[in-house]
Coordinates of C-alpha atoms and ligand atoms in Angstrom, one line a residue:
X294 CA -34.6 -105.9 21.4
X295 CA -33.7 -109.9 20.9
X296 CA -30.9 -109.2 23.6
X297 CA -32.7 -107.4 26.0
X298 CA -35.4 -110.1 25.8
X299 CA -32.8 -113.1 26.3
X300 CA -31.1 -110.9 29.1
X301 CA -34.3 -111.0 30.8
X302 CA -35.1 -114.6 30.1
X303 CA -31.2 -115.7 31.7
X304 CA -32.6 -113.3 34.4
X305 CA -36.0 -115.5 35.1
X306 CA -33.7 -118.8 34.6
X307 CA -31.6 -117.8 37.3
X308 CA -34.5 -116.7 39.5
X309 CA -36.1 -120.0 39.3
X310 CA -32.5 -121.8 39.8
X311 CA -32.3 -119.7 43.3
X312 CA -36.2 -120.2 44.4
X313 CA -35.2 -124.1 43.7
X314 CA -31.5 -124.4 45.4
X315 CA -33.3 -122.1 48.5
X316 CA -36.3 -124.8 49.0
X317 CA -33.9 -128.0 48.5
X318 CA -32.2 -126.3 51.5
X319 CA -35.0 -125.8 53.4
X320 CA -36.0 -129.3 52.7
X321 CA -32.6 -130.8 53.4
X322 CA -32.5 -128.9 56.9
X323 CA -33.8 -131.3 59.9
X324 CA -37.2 -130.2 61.1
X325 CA -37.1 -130.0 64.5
X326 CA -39.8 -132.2 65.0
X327 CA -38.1 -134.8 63.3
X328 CA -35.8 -135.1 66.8
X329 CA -38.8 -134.9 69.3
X330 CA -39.9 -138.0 70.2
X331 CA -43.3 -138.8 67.7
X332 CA -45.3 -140.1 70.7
X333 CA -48.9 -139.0 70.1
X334 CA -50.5 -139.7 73.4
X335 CA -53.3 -137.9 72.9
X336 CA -55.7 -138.4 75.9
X337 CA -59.6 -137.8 76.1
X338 CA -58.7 -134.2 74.8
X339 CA -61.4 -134.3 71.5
X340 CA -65.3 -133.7 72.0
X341 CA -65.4 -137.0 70.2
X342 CA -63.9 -139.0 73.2
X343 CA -66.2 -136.8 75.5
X344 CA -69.5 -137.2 73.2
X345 CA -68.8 -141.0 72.9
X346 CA -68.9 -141.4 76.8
X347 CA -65.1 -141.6 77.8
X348 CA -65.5 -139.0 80.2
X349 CA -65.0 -141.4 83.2
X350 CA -65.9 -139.6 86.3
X351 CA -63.5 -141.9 88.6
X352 CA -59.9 -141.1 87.7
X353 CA -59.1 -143.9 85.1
X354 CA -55.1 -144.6 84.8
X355 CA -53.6 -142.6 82.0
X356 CA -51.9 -145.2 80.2
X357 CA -55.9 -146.3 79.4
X358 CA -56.6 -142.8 78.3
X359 CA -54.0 -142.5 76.0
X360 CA -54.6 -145.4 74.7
X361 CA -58.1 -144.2 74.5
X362 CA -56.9 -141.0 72.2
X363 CA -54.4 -142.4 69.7
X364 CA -58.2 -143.5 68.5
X365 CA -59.1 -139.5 68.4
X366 CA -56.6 -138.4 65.8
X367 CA -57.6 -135.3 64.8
X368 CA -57.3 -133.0 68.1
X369 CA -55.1 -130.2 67.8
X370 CA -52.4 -130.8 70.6
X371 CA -49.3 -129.6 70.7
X372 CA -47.0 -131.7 68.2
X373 CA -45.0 -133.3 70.5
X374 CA -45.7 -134.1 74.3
X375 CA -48.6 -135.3 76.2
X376 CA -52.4 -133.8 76.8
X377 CA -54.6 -134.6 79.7
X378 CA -58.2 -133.7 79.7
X379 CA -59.1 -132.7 83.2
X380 CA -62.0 -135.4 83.1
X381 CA -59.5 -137.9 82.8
X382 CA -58.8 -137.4 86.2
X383 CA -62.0 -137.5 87.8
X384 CA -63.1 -134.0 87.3
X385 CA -67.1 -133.9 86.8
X386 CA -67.5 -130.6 84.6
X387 CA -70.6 -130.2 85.8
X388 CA -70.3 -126.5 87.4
X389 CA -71.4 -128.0 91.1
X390 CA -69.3 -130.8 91.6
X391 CA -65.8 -130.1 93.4
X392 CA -63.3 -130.1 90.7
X393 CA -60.3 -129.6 92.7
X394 CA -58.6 -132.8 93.4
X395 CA -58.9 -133.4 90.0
X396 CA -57.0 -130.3 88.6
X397 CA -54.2 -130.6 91.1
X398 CA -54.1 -134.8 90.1
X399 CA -54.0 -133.5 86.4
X400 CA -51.7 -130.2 87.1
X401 CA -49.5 -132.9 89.6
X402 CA -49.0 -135.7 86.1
X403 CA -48.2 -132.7 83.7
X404 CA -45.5 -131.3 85.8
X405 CA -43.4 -134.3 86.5
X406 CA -44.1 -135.2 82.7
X407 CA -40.6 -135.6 81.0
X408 CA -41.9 -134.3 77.9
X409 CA -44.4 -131.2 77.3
X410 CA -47.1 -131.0 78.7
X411 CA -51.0 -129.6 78.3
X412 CA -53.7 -129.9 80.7
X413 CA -56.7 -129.2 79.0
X414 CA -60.1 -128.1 80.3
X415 CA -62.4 -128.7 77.3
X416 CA -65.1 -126.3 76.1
X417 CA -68.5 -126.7 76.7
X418 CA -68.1 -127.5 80.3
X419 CA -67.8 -125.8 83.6
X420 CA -65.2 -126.8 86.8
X421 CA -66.1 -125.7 90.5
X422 CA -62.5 -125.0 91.8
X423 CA -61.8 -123.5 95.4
X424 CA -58.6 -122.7 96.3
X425 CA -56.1 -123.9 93.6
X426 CA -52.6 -124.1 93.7
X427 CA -50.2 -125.5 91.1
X428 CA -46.8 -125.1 91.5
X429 CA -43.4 -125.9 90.1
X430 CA -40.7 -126.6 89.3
X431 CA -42.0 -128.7 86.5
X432 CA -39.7 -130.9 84.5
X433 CA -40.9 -130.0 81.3
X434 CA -42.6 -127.2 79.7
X435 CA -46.5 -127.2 80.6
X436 CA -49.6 -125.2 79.4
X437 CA -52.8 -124.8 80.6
X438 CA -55.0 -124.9 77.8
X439 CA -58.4 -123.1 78.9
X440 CA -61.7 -124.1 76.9
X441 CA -64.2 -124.7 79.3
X442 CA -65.2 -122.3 82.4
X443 CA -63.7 -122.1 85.7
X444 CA -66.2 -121.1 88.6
X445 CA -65.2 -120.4 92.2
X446 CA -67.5 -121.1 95.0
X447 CA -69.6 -118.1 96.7
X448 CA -68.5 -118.6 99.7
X449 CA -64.6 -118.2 100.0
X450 CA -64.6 -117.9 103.9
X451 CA -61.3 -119.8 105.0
X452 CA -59.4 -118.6 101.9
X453 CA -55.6 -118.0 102.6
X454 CA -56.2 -116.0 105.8
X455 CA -52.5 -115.0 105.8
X456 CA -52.1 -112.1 103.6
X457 CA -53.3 -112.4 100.0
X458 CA -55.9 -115.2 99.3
X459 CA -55.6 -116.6 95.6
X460 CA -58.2 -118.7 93.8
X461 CA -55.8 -120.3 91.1
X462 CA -52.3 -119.7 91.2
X463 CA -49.0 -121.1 89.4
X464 CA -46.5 -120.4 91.8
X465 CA -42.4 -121.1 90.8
X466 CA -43.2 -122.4 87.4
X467 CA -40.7 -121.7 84.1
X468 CA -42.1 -121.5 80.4
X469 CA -45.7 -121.6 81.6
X470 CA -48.3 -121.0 79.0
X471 CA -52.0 -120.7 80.1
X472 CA -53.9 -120.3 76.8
X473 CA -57.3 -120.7 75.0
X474 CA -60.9 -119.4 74.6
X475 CA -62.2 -120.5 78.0
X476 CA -63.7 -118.3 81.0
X477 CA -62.7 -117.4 84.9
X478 CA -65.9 -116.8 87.0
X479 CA -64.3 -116.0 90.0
X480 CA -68.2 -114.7 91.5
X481 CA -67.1 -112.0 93.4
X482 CA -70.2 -110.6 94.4
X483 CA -70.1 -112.2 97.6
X484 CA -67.0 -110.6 98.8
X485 CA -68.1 -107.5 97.3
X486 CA -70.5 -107.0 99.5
X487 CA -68.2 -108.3 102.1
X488 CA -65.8 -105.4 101.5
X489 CA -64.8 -102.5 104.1
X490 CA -65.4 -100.5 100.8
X491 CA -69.0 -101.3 100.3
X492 CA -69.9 -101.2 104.0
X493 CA -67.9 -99.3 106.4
X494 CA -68.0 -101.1 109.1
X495 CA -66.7 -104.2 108.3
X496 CA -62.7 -105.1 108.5
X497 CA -60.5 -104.6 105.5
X498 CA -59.7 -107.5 104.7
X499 CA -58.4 -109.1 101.1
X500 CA -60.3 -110.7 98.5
X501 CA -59.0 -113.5 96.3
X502 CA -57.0 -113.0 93.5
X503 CA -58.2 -114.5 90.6
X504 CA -55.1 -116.0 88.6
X505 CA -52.2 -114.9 89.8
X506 CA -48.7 -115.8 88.8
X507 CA -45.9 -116.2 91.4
X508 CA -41.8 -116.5 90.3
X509 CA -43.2 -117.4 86.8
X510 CA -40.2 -116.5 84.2
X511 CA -41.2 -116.8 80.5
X512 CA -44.7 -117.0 81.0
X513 CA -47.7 -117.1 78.2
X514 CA -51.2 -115.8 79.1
X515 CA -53.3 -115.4 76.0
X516 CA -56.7 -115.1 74.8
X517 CA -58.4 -116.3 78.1
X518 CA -61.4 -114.2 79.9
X519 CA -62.1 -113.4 83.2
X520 CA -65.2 -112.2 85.0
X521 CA -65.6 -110.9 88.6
X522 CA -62.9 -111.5 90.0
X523 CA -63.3 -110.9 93.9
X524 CA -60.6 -108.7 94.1
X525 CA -57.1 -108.6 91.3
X526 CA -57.7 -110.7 88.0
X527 CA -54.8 -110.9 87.4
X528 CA -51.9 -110.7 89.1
X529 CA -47.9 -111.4 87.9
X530 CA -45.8 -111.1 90.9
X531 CA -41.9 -112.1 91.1
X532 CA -42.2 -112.8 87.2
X533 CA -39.5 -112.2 84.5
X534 CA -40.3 -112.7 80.8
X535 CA -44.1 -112.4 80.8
X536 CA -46.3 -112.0 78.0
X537 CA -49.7 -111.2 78.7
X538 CA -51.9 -111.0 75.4
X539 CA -55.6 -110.4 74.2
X540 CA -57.2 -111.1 77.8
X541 CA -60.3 -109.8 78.3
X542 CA -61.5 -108.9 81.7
X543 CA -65.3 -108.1 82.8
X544 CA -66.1 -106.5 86.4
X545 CA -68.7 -104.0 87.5
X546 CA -67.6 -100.7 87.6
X547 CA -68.7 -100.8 91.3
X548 CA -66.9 -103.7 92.3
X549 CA -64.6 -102.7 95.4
X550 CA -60.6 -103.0 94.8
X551 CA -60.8 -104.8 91.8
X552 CA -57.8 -104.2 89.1
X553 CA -57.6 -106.0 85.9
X554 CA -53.9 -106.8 86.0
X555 CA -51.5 -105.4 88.8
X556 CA -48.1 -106.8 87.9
X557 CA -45.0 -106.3 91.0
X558 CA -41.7 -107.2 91.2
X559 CA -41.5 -108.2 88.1
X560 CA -39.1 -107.7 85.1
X561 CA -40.0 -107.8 81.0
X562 CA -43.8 -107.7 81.2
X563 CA -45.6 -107.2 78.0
X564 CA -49.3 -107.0 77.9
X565 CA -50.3 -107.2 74.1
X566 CA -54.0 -106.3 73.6
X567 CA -56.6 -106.3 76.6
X568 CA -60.0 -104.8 77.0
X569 CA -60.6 -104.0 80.9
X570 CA -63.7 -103.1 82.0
X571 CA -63.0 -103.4 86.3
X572 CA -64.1 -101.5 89.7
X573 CA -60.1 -100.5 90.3
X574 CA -57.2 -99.9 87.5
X575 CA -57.3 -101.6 84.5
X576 CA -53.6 -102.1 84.9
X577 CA -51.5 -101.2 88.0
X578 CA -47.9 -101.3 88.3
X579 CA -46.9 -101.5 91.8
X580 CA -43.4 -101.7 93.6
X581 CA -40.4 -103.8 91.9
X582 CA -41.4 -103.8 88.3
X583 CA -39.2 -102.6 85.7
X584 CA -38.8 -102.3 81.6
X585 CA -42.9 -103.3 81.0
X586 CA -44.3 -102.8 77.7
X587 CA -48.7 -102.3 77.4
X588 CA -50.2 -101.3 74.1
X589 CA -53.7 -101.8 72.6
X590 CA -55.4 -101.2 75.9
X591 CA -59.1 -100.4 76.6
X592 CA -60.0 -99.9 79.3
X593 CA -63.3 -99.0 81.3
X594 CA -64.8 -98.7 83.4
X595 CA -62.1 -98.5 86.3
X596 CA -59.8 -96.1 87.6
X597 CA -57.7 -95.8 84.6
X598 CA -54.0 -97.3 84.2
X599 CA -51.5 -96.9 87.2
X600 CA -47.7 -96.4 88.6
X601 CA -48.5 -97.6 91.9
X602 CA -49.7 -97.2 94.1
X603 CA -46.1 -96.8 95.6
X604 CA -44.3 -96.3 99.0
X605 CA -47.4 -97.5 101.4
X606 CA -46.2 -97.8 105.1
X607 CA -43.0 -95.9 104.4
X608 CA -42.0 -98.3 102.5
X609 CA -39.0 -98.3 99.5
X610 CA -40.2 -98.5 95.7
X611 CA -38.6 -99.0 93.0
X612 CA -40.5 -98.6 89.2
X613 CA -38.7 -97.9 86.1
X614 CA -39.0 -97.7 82.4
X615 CA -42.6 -98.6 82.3
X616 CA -44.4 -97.6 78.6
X617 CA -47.9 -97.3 78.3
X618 CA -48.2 -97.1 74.4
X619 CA -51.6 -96.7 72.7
X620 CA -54.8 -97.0 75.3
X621 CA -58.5 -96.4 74.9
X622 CA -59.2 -95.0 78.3
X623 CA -63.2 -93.9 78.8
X624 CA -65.7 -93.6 81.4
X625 CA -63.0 -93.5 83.9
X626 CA -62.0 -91.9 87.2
X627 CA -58.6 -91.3 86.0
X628 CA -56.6 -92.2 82.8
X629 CA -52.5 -92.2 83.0
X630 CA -51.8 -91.8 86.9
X631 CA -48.7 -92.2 88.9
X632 CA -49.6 -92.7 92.9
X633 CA -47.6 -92.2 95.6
X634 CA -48.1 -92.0 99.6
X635 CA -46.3 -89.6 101.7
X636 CA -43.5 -91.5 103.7
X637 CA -42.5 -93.8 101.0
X638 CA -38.6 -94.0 99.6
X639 CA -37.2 -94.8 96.5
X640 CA -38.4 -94.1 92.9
X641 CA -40.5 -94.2 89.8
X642 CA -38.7 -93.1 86.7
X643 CA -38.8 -93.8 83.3
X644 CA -42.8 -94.0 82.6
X645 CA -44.6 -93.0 79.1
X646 CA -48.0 -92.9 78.5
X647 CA -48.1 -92.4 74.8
X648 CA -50.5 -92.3 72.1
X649 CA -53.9 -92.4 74.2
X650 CA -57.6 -91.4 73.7
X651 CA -59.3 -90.5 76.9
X652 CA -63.3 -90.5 77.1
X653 CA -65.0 -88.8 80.1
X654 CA -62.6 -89.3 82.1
X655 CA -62.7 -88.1 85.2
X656 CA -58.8 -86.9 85.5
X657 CA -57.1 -87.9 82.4
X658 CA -53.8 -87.1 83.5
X659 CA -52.4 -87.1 87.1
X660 CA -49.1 -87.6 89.5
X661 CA -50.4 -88.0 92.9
X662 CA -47.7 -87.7 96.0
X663 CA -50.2 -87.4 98.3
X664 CA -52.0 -90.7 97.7
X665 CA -54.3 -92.0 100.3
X666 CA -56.8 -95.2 100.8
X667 CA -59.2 -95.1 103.4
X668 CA -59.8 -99.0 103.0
X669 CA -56.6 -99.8 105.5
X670 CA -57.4 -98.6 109.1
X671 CA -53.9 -99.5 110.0
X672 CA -52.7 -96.5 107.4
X673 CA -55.1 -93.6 108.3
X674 CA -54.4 -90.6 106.0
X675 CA -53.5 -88.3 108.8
X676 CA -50.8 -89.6 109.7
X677 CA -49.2 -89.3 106.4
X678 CA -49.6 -86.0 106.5
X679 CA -46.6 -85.2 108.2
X680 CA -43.8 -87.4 106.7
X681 CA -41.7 -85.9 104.1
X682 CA -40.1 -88.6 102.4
X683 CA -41.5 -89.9 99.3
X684 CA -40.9 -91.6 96.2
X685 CA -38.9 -90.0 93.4
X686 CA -40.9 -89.3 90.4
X687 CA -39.1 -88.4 87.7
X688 CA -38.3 -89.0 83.8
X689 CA -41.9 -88.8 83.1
X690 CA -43.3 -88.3 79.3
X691 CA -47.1 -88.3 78.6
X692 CA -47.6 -87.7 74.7
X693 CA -49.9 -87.4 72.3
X694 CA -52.9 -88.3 74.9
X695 CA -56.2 -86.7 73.4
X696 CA -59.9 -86.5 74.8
X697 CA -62.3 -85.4 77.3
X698 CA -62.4 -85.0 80.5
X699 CA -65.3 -84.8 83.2
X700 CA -63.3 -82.9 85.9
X701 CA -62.1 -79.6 85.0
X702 CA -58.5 -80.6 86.0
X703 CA -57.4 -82.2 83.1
X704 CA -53.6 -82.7 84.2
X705 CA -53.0 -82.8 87.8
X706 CA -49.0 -83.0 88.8
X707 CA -49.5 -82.6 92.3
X708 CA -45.8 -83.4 93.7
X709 CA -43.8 -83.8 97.0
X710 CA -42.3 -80.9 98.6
X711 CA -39.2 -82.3 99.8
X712 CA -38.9 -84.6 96.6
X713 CA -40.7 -82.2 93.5
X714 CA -41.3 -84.3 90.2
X715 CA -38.5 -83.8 87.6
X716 CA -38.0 -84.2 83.6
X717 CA -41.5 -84.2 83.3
X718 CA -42.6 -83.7 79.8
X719 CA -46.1 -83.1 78.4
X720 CA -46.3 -83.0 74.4
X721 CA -49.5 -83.0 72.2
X722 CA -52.0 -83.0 74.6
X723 CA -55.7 -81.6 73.8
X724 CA -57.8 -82.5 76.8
X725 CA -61.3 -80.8 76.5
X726 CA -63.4 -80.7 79.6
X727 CA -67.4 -82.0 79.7
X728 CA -67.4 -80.2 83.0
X729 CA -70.6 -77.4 82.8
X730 CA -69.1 -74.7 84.8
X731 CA -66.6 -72.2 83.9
X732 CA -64.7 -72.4 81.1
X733 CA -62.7 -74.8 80.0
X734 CA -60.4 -77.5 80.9
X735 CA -57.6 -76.6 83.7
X736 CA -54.3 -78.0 84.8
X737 CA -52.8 -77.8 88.7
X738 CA -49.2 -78.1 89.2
X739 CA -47.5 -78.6 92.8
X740 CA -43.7 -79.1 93.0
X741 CA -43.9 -80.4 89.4
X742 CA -40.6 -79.2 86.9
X743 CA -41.0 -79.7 83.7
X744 CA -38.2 -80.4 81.0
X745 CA -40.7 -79.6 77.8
X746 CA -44.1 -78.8 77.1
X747 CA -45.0 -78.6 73.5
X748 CA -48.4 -78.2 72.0
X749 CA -50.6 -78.5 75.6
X750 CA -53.9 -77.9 76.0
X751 CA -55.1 -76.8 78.7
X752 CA -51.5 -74.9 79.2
X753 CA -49.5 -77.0 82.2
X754 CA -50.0 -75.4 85.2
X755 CA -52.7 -73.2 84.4
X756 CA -54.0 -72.9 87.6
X757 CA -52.5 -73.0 91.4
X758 CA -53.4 -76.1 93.0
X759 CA -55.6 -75.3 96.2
X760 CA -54.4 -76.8 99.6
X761 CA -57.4 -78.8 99.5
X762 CA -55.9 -80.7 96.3
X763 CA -52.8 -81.4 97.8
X764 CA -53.8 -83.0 102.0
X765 CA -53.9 -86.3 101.8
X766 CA -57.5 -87.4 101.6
X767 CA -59.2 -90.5 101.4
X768 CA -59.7 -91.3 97.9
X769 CA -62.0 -93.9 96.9
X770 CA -59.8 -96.1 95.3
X771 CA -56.9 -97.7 95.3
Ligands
LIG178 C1 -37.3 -100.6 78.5 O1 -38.2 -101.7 78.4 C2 -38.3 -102.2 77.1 C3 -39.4 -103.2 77.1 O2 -40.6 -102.6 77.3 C4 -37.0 -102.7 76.5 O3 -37.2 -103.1 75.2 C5 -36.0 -101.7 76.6 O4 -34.7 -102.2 76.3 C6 -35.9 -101.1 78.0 N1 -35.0 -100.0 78.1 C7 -33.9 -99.9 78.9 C8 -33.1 -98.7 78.8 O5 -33.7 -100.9 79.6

């Protein structure tokens, strides 16, 4: 007994030697703050500076303001670097006033800043912005910490008529992080109503983009919201390294063309955590991306989460390894989709959609190679009709996706003649159907091979697809 209880006292002696040698070690390593210069130049950045009347509305110099907020200790910037409140550079914050100048002056100082750099739009206010564009390279890393509330103008007229118009967009800019608990109003009701969509016989033309990222590599968006947008939220084009977390998005389910996120060309995406409610896909994943990662995703309304769509105007796409894991798709038109038009080249292979629950949806689960928009007059659906090429789909696994659907064609693989879908695989699927007539829930397959189907329901392919399932129509979406 007296042995075992010294044994185990040497034990707890040796246990507390360890604990202390491992935190003298710790201690004895340089923090790596301890090499960053211990500048605090804090600027305006607290509610205290703001409340006690610093918020100059001419553009003051900053060496003033930082002078002004070495007095405001207590704000939580970064531990090293600089932070510039917008209103130090003249912006009003008043929601009416044009905010503008002041965000590029502000975006302009933090970009040529030698050491890090946040801009910082404070909470409690609100910034009229039009067209903003902040680009790089920067010399230093910079974030865009996002408090306050962004508003865009009604009336965008003017806006970027080459191509896509962009409200605010970072455009060649490395380590970017836009971050915070602030809002996007990017009022899009205007061009709502302004859309071919809504009214027939206006032009197609695009809407803005509401924050869109362009040749961004190791890019940060987290926690920010964004409201109706006029077209794309948020859009990540030409990025690599991009980590998209808990955004929230809010759009009318009505709202013409409007997709959460719609990430192209890009490489390494992750999107961590969103809740989409938007007029078009919650997420689309158009031409160019590969290896993107999306889990904890609600989404709805909308028209579900999308491959494409791909190969518009015979063009070449390329999409690979794309993995949808864990979604809460409901009130939807579809769910998991991959869209393709007839004449494209090139491929999409390498897509899961794993682990989803799907709630009246309309079509949980659908590959559609005869994908077809009737909001571009210059690409009428006839005259897809004839081509033949089209984009490879292939590799494709949807798993463990349960729900209802409102359609009684619960999975739809409607592939290309000259190019059928291969390795598909469908495996514990239980799709019920909320649609009143005739039994239950159905599944139309068109040039599709599978490589497994285990555990299905309804069984794959249950039912011939009709030739009016498979013409290119005009769908409403996009
Ligand atoms: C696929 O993408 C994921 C990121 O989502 C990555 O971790 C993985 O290595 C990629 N796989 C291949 C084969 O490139």
């Amino acid at each position: 007994m007296a042995s075992r209880r010294s044994l185990l006292a040497t034990v707890w002696l040796l246990i507390l030697l360890l604990l202390t040698l491992g935190g003298a070690l710790v201690e004895a390593r340089p923090s790596p703050s301890s090499h960053a210069p211990r500048r605090h130049l804090w600027t305006a950045g607290s509610t205290a500076s703001v409340n006690n009347g610093h918020y100059a509305p001419a553009a003051p110099s900053h060496t003033t303001h930082r002078k002004l907020g070495e007095k405001s200790g207590n704000n939580k910037a970064p531990k090293n670097g600089i932070q510039l409140d917008v209103g130090s550079f003249g912006a009003a914050g008043d929601g009416k006033s044009d905010d503008t100048g002041a965000f590029h002056k502000a975006w302009a100082e933090a970009c040529s800043s030698a050491q890090p750099a946040t801009v910082l739009v404070p909470a409690g206010k609100s910034y009229l912005l039009k067209e903003t564009s902040l680009s790089g390279p920067c010399k230093s890393k910079v974030t865009l910490k996002l408090d306050g509330t962004l508003v865009a103008p009604d009336d965008k007229s003017g806006w970027g008529t080459q191509g896509h118009p962009k409200w605010i967009s970072f455009d060649n800019v490395d380590g970017l992080t836009v971050t915070g608990k602030g809002t996007m109003d990017g009022r899009g009701k205007s061009s709502w109503k302004r859309s071919c969509r809504t009214n027939h016989k206006l032009p197609c033309t695009f809407a803005p983009a509401a924050l869109s990222f362009s040749s961004c590599d190791r890019l940060t968006v987290e926690g920010v919201r964004l409201v109706n947008a006029p077209q794309i939220h948020v859009w990540v084009e030409s990025c690599r390294d991009v980590t998209l977390s808990r955004l929230t998005i809010a759009s009318p389910g009505n709202s013409p063309e409007n997709d959460g996120i719609h990430v192209s060309r890009s490489d390494g995406v992750r999107i961590l955590g969103a809740r989409i409610k938007a007029g078009d896909d919650c997420i689309s994943v158009a031409s160019g991306t590969s290896n993107l990662y999306a889990t904890k995703i609600e989404c709805g309304p909308g028209h579900g989460i999308s491959v494409g769509s791909l190969g518009k105007g015979n063009t070449r796409a390329e999409v690979s390894n794309v993995t949808i894991d864990g979604a809460h798709v409901s009130g939807t038109l579809y769910g998991a989709r991959i869209k393709t038009w007839r004449g494209g080249t090139g491929y999409a292979r390498g897509i899961k959609f794993l682990n989803m629950v799907m709630d009246k949806v309309k079509n949980p689960i659908a590959i559609d190679q005869n994908y077809c928009s009737t909001s571009d007059p210059n690409e009428p659906c006839e005259r897809q009709q004839g081509a033949s090429a089209a984009v490879q789909v292939s590799d494709v696994v949807f798993s463990n996706i349960k729900g209802t659907g409102t359609n009684k064609d619960a999975i739809k693989l409607h592939c290309s003649d000259a190019f059928p879908c291969r390795d598909i695989v469908l495996r514990d699927i239980d799709l019920k159907t909320k649609a009143k007539r005739g039994g239950g829930a159905t599944s139309t397959c068109q040039n599709a091979v599978l490589a497994e189907s285990t555990n299905v329901s309804p069984a794959p392919c249950s039912t011939a697809a009709t030739k009016d399932d498979l013409v290119p129509r005009g769908s409403e979406d996009d």
